[in-house]
Amino acid sequence: MEERSMNDERRERGSGPWGKEFRGVEARPRNWLVPVILLSLRDWNSYGYELMERAAKFGFEAINPGTLYRTLRQMEKEGIVKSTWETSKGGPARRMYSITDAGRAYLDFWAKSLEQYQQMMDTFFRMYTGRPMRDEPEDEERGNKERR
Amino acid sequence: MEERSMNDERRERGSGPWGKEFRGVEARPRNWLVPVILLSLRDWNSYGYELMERAAKFGFEAINPGTLYRTLRQMEKEGIVKSTWETSKGGPARRMYSITDAGRAYLDFWAKSLEQYQQMMDTFFRMYTGRPMRDEPEDEERGNKERR
DNA sequence: AGTACATATATGTAGGATGCATATACAATG
DNA sequence: CATTGTATATGCATCCTACATATATGTACT
């Protein structure tokens, strides 16, 4: 043993060290899977099952296969990837995906917006670790904040 | 003019410089609003309408009021904030919110998970700007990647 | 031949988050 | 008394995603 299949891994889901109180309380972006897939496909053509393993190296401990495959079909519908069946290799047929020009554009666009978003997070952390916001009163009329 | 009310601002929504091709393609976090509210309330008690202005300084250009108020009620149901009506000031009654102990715990928990997530983004950027992943073949049997 | 397992893709369903539209009400101002 | 700003709230539709489940093929082993 020690070699573990994807089928095994996806059955486990850590609940974290805080108990079930905070299940689902994670900072995750929406639609994260799409850019991750595109980034993989930018350099190598690949298929669903393999992409699952790739994404695991990202921070997705165990992606849901259903979510992944559905996302891939959706991405193809949107024209940011395209696929062909590959039957030459042994085992079940694979749907090989490759990125399109639109996909590359999408990826670039997303990366740009990610920079913006990182600034938001920096702001958040500065406020979280540091003092409260420093531009407070600004208006005596509405000075109704209760200091705690 | 020049002084603009929240009611005005929320009617505008920039579509960005890329046309409508990429509308909605942004790196946005899930559930971002909750920690932002909690962070605000950690230092100052406040109410919905004011929190809208606060959040605007974050990167939320114009939060949806509906979303905000609904989120606040939901947060109260979960016990991470609590509220009382304030009628002493002029104008319509305000529902003043304050953070609870559970809310502080939630915030801390979220901030921790945010660190983790930032690492994911760093990984993403390193891969995006740099070379493809460097630990590729690892298994000759499955060497079916097509270099592009 | 038969059984178990890894590989591979896919759908049905349900719940949660969120955007947009809309409704309501109070107070100040002219 | 009409308009604007302040303030809170609900209904509806849509998107995202987790979970469960279905199906099929190839390989290894007995």
XYZ file of C-alpha atoms (C1' of nucleotides) in Angstrom:
356
model
C 0.000 0.000 0.000
C 1.068 3.639 0.457
C 0.227 4.199 -3.181
C -3.213 5.687 -3.067
C -5.637 6.053 -5.919
C -7.725 9.116 -6.636
C -10.770 7.054 -5.888
C -9.573 6.578 -2.347
C -8.533 10.135 -1.685
C -11.787 11.682 -2.609
C -13.600 9.815 0.092
C -11.788 11.722 2.818
C -12.534 15.285 3.802
C -10.811 16.827 6.781
C -13.034 18.875 9.022
C -10.150 20.870 10.454
C -8.989 21.380 13.985
C -11.945 23.550 15.023
C -14.630 20.948 15.104
C -17.743 21.141 12.988
C -18.482 24.644 14.195
C -16.646 26.204 11.290
C -17.204 23.771 8.496
C -17.249 25.553 5.178
C -15.643 28.666 6.596
C -12.789 29.006 4.197
C -11.437 31.777 2.071
C -11.898 30.374 -1.372
C -12.464 32.159 -4.612
C -15.328 31.419 -6.844
C -14.609 29.584 -10.043
C -11.029 28.834 -9.042
C -11.068 25.553 -10.879
C -11.356 27.104 -14.320
C -8.105 29.075 -14.265
C -6.281 26.152 -12.681
C -7.361 23.895 -15.513
C -6.464 26.481 -18.122
C -3.047 26.963 -16.594
C -2.406 23.242 -16.761
C -3.583 23.005 -20.327
C -1.547 26.003 -21.381
C 1.592 23.876 -21.270
C 0.333 20.312 -21.655
C -2.711 18.776 -23.193
C -4.443 16.590 -20.676
C -7.655 14.899 -19.660
C -9.991 14.887 -16.697
C -8.564 12.154 -14.581
C -5.048 13.471 -14.866
C -6.105 17.041 -14.253
C -7.545 15.865 -10.968
C -4.083 14.822 -9.862
C -2.577 18.070 -11.086
C -5.017 20.217 -9.228
C -4.271 18.293 -6.054
C -0.789 19.793 -6.097
C -2.395 23.170 -5.869
C -4.199 23.068 -2.632
C -7.303 21.267 -3.717
C -6.860 18.216 -1.581
C -9.518 16.224 -3.349
C -11.501 17.716 -6.139
C -14.869 16.301 -6.797
C -14.746 14.345 -10.049
C -18.294 15.342 -10.849
C -17.458 18.997 -10.464
C -14.318 18.648 -12.541
C -15.905 16.866 -15.478
C -18.890 19.133 -15.471
C -16.629 22.157 -15.408
C -14.643 20.820 -18.351
C -17.753 20.319 -20.482
C -18.938 23.763 -19.539
C -15.586 25.246 -20.488
C -15.774 23.564 -23.852
C -19.236 24.980 -24.408
C -17.777 28.417 -23.723
C -14.998 27.819 -26.212
C -12.043 28.202 -23.872
C -11.005 24.545 -24.314
C -11.654 21.901 -26.944
C -11.517 18.121 -26.788
C -11.066 14.967 -28.818
C -11.411 11.315 -27.848
C -8.239 9.373 -27.424
C -8.542 5.619 -27.735
C -5.011 4.706 -28.735
C -3.778 4.119 -25.183
C -4.860 1.214 -23.009
C -7.710 1.613 -20.584
C -10.993 3.468 -21.023
C -11.123 6.176 -23.652
C -9.914 9.570 -22.576
C -11.258 12.916 -23.589
C -8.131 14.909 -24.319
C -8.452 18.613 -23.765
C -6.431 21.461 -25.184
C -6.651 25.182 -24.591
C -7.967 27.561 -27.244
C -6.984 31.125 -28.025
C -10.039 32.297 -26.179
C -8.886 30.186 -23.271
C -5.518 31.886 -23.218
C -7.212 35.268 -23.285
C -9.469 34.180 -20.463
C -6.502 33.061 -18.417
C -4.673 36.341 -18.923
C -7.739 38.279 -18.016
C -8.261 36.252 -14.894
C -4.651 36.623 -13.797
C -4.944 40.383 -14.090
C -8.025 40.455 -11.939
C -6.264 38.210 -9.464
C -3.661 40.885 -8.842
C -6.399 43.320 -7.989
C -7.931 40.835 -5.666
C -4.644 40.217 -3.908
C -4.515 43.881 -3.036
C -7.887 43.522 -1.384
C -6.540 40.705 0.711
C -3.496 42.705 1.679
C -5.745 45.516 2.800
C -7.736 43.042 4.788
C -4.662 41.660 6.506
C -3.294 45.077 7.297
C -6.550 45.914 8.979
C -6.823 42.578 10.670
C -3.386 42.592 12.221
C -3.018 46.336 12.638
C -5.041 49.139 14.096
C -8.619 50.022 13.138
C -9.170 52.191 10.086
C -7.441 55.478 10.477
C -9.670 57.855 8.498
C -12.601 57.633 10.805
C -14.562 60.720 11.811
C -14.409 62.868 8.631
C -17.890 64.117 9.490
C -18.899 65.415 12.890
C -22.582 65.247 12.044
C -22.511 61.481 11.711
C -20.151 60.863 14.588
C -22.343 58.173 16.020
C -19.823 55.418 16.296
C -19.654 53.818 19.660
C -16.138 53.091 20.676
C -15.894 49.664 22.240
C -22.848 67.934 -6.914
C -19.752 65.793 -6.397
C -21.273 64.502 -3.191
C -22.842 61.245 -4.219
C -25.206 59.105 -2.226
C -25.019 55.343 -1.904
C -28.304 55.155 -3.759
C -26.688 56.728 -6.790
C -23.522 54.699 -6.771
C -25.155 51.362 -6.705
C -26.840 52.026 -10.016
C -23.544 52.016 -11.880
C -21.530 48.963 -12.743
C -18.491 49.171 -14.935
C -18.144 46.431 -17.508
C -14.385 46.805 -17.763
C -12.133 47.504 -20.699
C -12.542 44.088 -22.357
C -16.054 44.387 -23.673
C -18.803 42.002 -22.715
C -16.764 38.985 -23.715
C -15.381 38.584 -20.218
C -18.123 39.860 -18.036
C -18.105 37.978 -14.772
C -14.609 36.652 -15.303
C -13.051 37.966 -12.145
C -11.144 36.456 -9.313
C -13.668 36.925 -6.597
C -13.800 35.195 -3.288
C -16.755 33.417 -1.908
C -18.275 34.719 1.254
C -15.939 37.667 1.335
C -18.584 39.965 2.731
C -18.874 38.168 6.055
C -15.275 38.655 7.199
C -15.277 42.239 5.974
C -18.310 43.004 8.084
C -16.840 41.237 11.078
C -13.588 43.128 10.721
C -15.466 46.408 10.680
C -17.542 45.460 13.681
C -14.523 44.265 15.608
C -13.526 47.858 16.249
C -16.737 49.808 15.856
C -20.360 48.964 16.215
C -22.202 49.899 13.102
C -25.297 49.354 10.966
C -26.067 48.261 7.437
C -26.129 51.528 5.600
C -22.841 52.634 7.088
C -21.212 49.270 6.529
C -21.983 49.660 2.867
C -19.811 52.756 2.784
C -17.062 51.009 4.723
C -16.949 48.044 2.426
C -16.643 50.373 -0.539
C -13.207 51.380 0.723
C -12.184 47.792 0.366
C -12.567 47.095 -3.255
C -16.252 46.418 -3.335
C -17.196 49.234 -5.597
C -20.859 48.957 -4.879
C -22.234 46.270 -2.705
C -25.749 45.226 -3.257
C -27.862 46.485 -0.370
C -30.075 43.457 -0.586
C -27.114 41.156 -0.290
C -25.683 43.131 2.588
C -28.817 43.229 4.688
C -29.620 39.636 4.002
C -26.087 38.663 4.962
C -26.350 40.595 8.210
C -29.564 38.838 9.225
C -28.005 35.513 8.335
C -24.950 36.317 10.402
C -27.129 37.127 13.360
C -28.933 33.833 12.970
C -25.554 32.117 13.133
C -24.646 34.022 16.254
C -21.574 35.826 14.987
C -23.185 39.250 15.351
C -26.077 40.618 17.387
C -28.253 43.658 16.872
C -30.499 46.172 18.608
C -32.700 48.901 17.184
C -31.449 52.420 17.553
C -34.085 55.112 17.360
C -32.365 57.903 19.259
C -30.794 59.519 16.203
C -32.757 61.369 13.558
C -33.884 59.567 10.447
C -35.204 56.054 10.067
C -34.419 53.555 12.803
C -31.092 51.791 12.494
C -30.324 48.231 13.373
C -27.043 48.537 15.240
C -24.822 45.506 15.006
C -22.016 44.354 17.249
C -19.704 41.394 17.014
C -19.987 38.417 19.362
C -17.311 36.151 20.764
C -18.265 33.562 18.196
C -17.866 36.267 15.589
C -14.338 37.015 16.723
C -13.510 33.318 16.591
C -14.982 33.112 13.129
C -12.905 36.051 11.989
C -9.702 34.542 13.342
C -10.484 31.262 11.715
C -11.172 32.905 8.416
C -7.980 34.931 8.521
C -6.005 31.754 9.042
C -7.573 30.087 6.068
C -6.881 33.211 4.065
C -3.158 32.727 4.615
C -3.424 29.242 3.225
C -5.297 30.527 0.267
C -2.729 33.211 -0.410
C -0.150 30.486 -0.786
C -2.330 28.892 -3.423
C -2.426 32.149 -5.297
C 1.320 32.533 -5.070
C 1.706 29.066 -6.527
C -0.665 30.021 -9.268
C 1.245 33.159 -10.125
C 4.585 31.414 -10.078
C 3.241 28.911 -12.561
C 1.517 31.551 -14.613
C 4.514 33.789 -15.041
C 7.201 31.112 -14.890
C 7.905 27.807 -16.514
C 5.547 24.820 -16.638
C 5.513 22.430 -13.697
C 8.891 20.849 -13.249
C 8.079 17.421 -11.785
C 6.413 16.029 -14.831
C 7.058 12.486 -16.039
C 7.482 10.512 -12.788
C 5.996 7.526 -14.598
C 7.094 6.354 -18.001
C 4.036 4.193 -18.478
C 1.783 7.206 -18.546
C 4.041 9.406 -20.620
C 1.239 10.438 -22.900
C 1.551 14.186 -22.618
C 1.748 15.952 -25.885
C 4.155 18.827 -25.809
C 2.669 21.794 -27.488
C -13.432 -17.856 -16.456
C -14.322 -14.912 -12.834
C -13.402 -11.334 -9.455
C -11.445 -7.231 -7.811
C -9.504 -2.989 -8.677
C -7.769 1.123 -11.112
C -8.915 4.060 -14.712
C -12.161 7.230 -16.899
C -16.263 10.015 -17.742
C -20.776 11.618 -16.654
C -25.615 13.078 -14.657
C -29.265 14.109 -11.084
C -30.320 16.614 -7.271
C -30.066 19.842 -3.789
C -28.336 23.724 -1.215
C -25.922 27.944 -0.702
C -24.245 32.456 -2.360
C -25.357 36.342 -4.890
C -27.219 39.907 -8.405
C -31.163 42.472 -9.707
C -35.554 44.351 -9.041
C -38.656 46.059 -6.039
C -41.167 47.515 -1.705
C -41.578 50.070 2.478
C -40.967 53.854 5.714
C -39.096 57.905 8.127
C -37.028 62.638 8.176
C -35.312 66.868 6.309
C -35.623 70.435 2.825
C -37.610 73.746 -0.214
C -46.595 68.438 -0.101
C -43.186 66.737 -3.411
C -38.515 65.365 -3.616
C -34.386 63.486 -1.966
C -31.521 61.009 1.306
C -31.423 57.604 4.774
C -32.427 52.886 6.147
C -33.991 48.102 5.956
C -35.959 44.229 3.706
C -38.013 40.367 0.463
C -38.788 37.770 -4.017
C -36.882 35.664 -7.802
C -33.533 33.814 -10.802
C -29.044 32.115 -11.606
C -24.634 30.330 -10.793
C -21.446 27.358 -8.254
C -20.547 23.341 -6.135
C -20.903 19.072 -2.972
C -22.643 14.606 -2.752
C -24.440 10.498 -4.497
C -24.676 7.565 -8.059
C -24.227 5.336 -12.758
C -21.607 3.343 -16.423
C -17.800 1.277 -18.948
C -13.078 -0.450 -20.042
C -8.635 -2.602 -19.122
C -5.352 -5.213 -15.974
C -3.922 -8.443 -12.513
C -4.636 -12.378 -10.108
C -6.434 -16.878 -8.792
